[in-house]
Amino acid sequence: IEIIGYYVATKVTRTLKNETMHFGTFIDKKGAWIDSVHFPQSFRFSPFQGRGFYVLKGKVMEEFGVITIDVSFCRKVGWKGR
């Protein structure tokens, strides 16, 4: 999937190998929430760069009844104040 979302927040956590990974929250153009997971390897190549709009590319997955995007690439594409 490829989608554009407005960055809201991130949660940083550690993997079993003590690497940093991130859970992101975004809002799409209709106001729906987008949850994302950024594993260490993909986050190294495409980290968050602050507030703004991001293109997220990855696979949609469902675990424990929660739908998220396993992000393989994200890039900031712009910023718009509220």
mmCIF file of C-alpha atoms in Angstrom:
data_model
loop_
_atom_site.group_PDB
_atom_site.id
_atom_site.type_symbol
_atom_site.label_atom_id
_atom_site.label_comp_id
_atom_site.label_asym_id
_atom_site.label_seq_id
_atom_site.Cartn_x
_atom_site.Cartn_y
_atom_site.Cartn_z
ATOM 1 C CA ILE A 1 0.000 0.000 0.000
ATOM 2 C CA GLU A 2 1.041 3.614 -0.467
ATOM 3 C CA ILE A 3 -0.767 6.295 1.525
ATOM 4 C CA ILE A 4 -0.262 9.883 2.662
ATOM 5 C CA GLY A 5 -0.853 10.730 6.312
ATOM 6 C CA TYR A 6 -0.302 13.605 8.706
ATOM 7 C CA TYR A 7 2.135 12.663 11.486
ATOM 8 C CA VAL A 8 0.523 12.759 14.956
ATOM 9 C CA ALA A 9 2.753 10.793 17.326
ATOM 10 C CA THR A 10 5.250 7.993 17.703
ATOM 11 C CA LYS A 11 6.107 5.491 20.408
ATOM 12 C CA VAL A 12 9.674 4.253 20.636
ATOM 13 C CA THR A 13 10.400 0.773 21.935
ATOM 14 C CA ARG A 14 13.142 -1.881 21.807
ATOM 15 C CA THR A 15 13.232 -5.230 20.026
ATOM 16 C CA LEU A 16 14.490 -8.444 21.589
ATOM 17 C CA LYS A 17 17.891 -7.642 20.044
ATOM 18 C CA ASN A 18 17.804 -4.219 21.794
ATOM 19 C CA GLU A 19 17.316 -2.312 18.526
ATOM 20 C CA THR A 20 15.058 0.737 18.366
ATOM 21 C CA MET A 21 11.718 0.440 16.580
ATOM 22 C CA HIS A 22 8.783 2.839 16.317
ATOM 23 C CA PHE A 23 5.002 2.713 16.299
ATOM 24 C CA GLY A 24 3.556 5.674 14.423
ATOM 25 C CA THR A 25 0.143 7.300 14.352
ATOM 26 C CA PHE A 26 -1.051 9.325 11.373
ATOM 27 C CA ILE A 27 -4.323 10.811 10.097
ATOM 28 C CA ASP A 28 -5.420 10.372 6.478
ATOM 29 C CA LYS A 29 -7.251 12.994 4.383
ATOM 30 C CA LYS A 30 -10.658 11.776 5.589
ATOM 31 C CA GLY A 31 -9.654 12.012 9.253
ATOM 32 C CA ALA A 32 -9.228 8.261 9.784
ATOM 33 C CA TRP A 33 -6.385 6.980 11.964
ATOM 34 C CA ILE A 34 -3.431 5.155 10.412
ATOM 35 C CA ASP A 35 -1.299 2.990 12.702
ATOM 36 C CA SER A 36 2.157 2.025 11.522
ATOM 37 C CA VAL A 37 5.087 -0.041 12.684
ATOM 38 C CA HIS A 38 8.641 0.908 11.680
ATOM 39 C CA PHE A 39 11.113 -1.897 12.271
ATOM 40 C CA PRO A 40 14.790 -0.977 12.829
ATOM 41 C CA GLN A 41 16.049 -1.664 9.310
ATOM 42 C CA SER A 42 13.375 0.399 7.524
ATOM 43 C CA PHE A 43 13.534 3.225 10.090
ATOM 44 C CA ARG A 44 17.301 3.613 9.614
ATOM 45 C CA PHE A 45 16.729 4.482 5.956
ATOM 46 C CA SER A 46 13.590 6.598 6.393
ATOM 47 C CA PRO A 47 13.311 8.203 9.851
ATOM 48 C CA PHE A 48 10.678 10.708 10.973
ATOM 49 C CA GLN A 49 11.562 14.337 10.316
ATOM 50 C CA GLY A 50 9.080 16.129 12.544
ATOM 51 C CA ARG A 51 5.514 17.298 11.962
ATOM 52 C CA GLY A 52 4.027 17.202 8.490
ATOM 53 C CA PHE A 53 2.710 14.889 5.812
ATOM 54 C CA TYR A 54 4.416 11.602 4.993
ATOM 55 C CA VAL A 55 4.110 9.055 2.218
ATOM 56 C CA LEU A 56 4.020 5.612 3.824
ATOM 57 C CA LYS A 57 4.767 2.487 1.777
ATOM 58 C CA GLY A 58 4.438 -1.005 3.153
ATOM 59 C CA LYS A 59 2.257 -4.030 3.810
ATOM 60 C CA VAL A 60 -1.077 -3.949 5.597
ATOM 61 C CA MET A 61 -1.189 -6.510 8.377
ATOM 62 C CA GLU A 62 -3.547 -7.482 11.154
ATOM 63 C CA GLU A 63 -2.461 -8.778 14.544
ATOM 64 C CA PHE A 64 -4.651 -9.188 17.609
ATOM 65 C CA GLY A 65 -7.502 -7.446 15.778
ATOM 66 C CA VAL A 66 -5.458 -4.303 15.035
ATOM 67 C CA ILE A 67 -4.723 -3.236 11.461
ATOM 68 C CA THR A 68 -1.348 -1.580 10.906
ATOM 69 C CA ILE A 69 1.031 -0.789 8.081
ATOM 70 C CA ASP A 70 4.395 -2.527 8.272
ATOM 71 C CA VAL A 71 6.327 0.389 6.775
ATOM 72 C CA SER A 72 9.176 -0.378 4.398
ATOM 73 C CA PHE A 73 9.664 3.287 3.408
ATOM 74 C CA CYS A 74 8.382 6.676 4.550
ATOM 75 C CA ARG A 75 9.246 10.152 3.350
ATOM 76 C CA LYS A 76 8.131 13.596 4.456
ATOM 77 C CA VAL A 77 6.337 15.364 1.599
ATOM 78 C CA GLY A 78 5.224 18.634 3.124
ATOM 79 C CA TRP A 79 3.933 20.520 6.096
ATOM 80 C CA LYS A 80 0.692 22.378 6.709
ATOM 81 C CA GLY A 81 -0.140 24.210 9.914
ATOM 82 C CA ARG A 82 -3.423 23.574 11.622
#
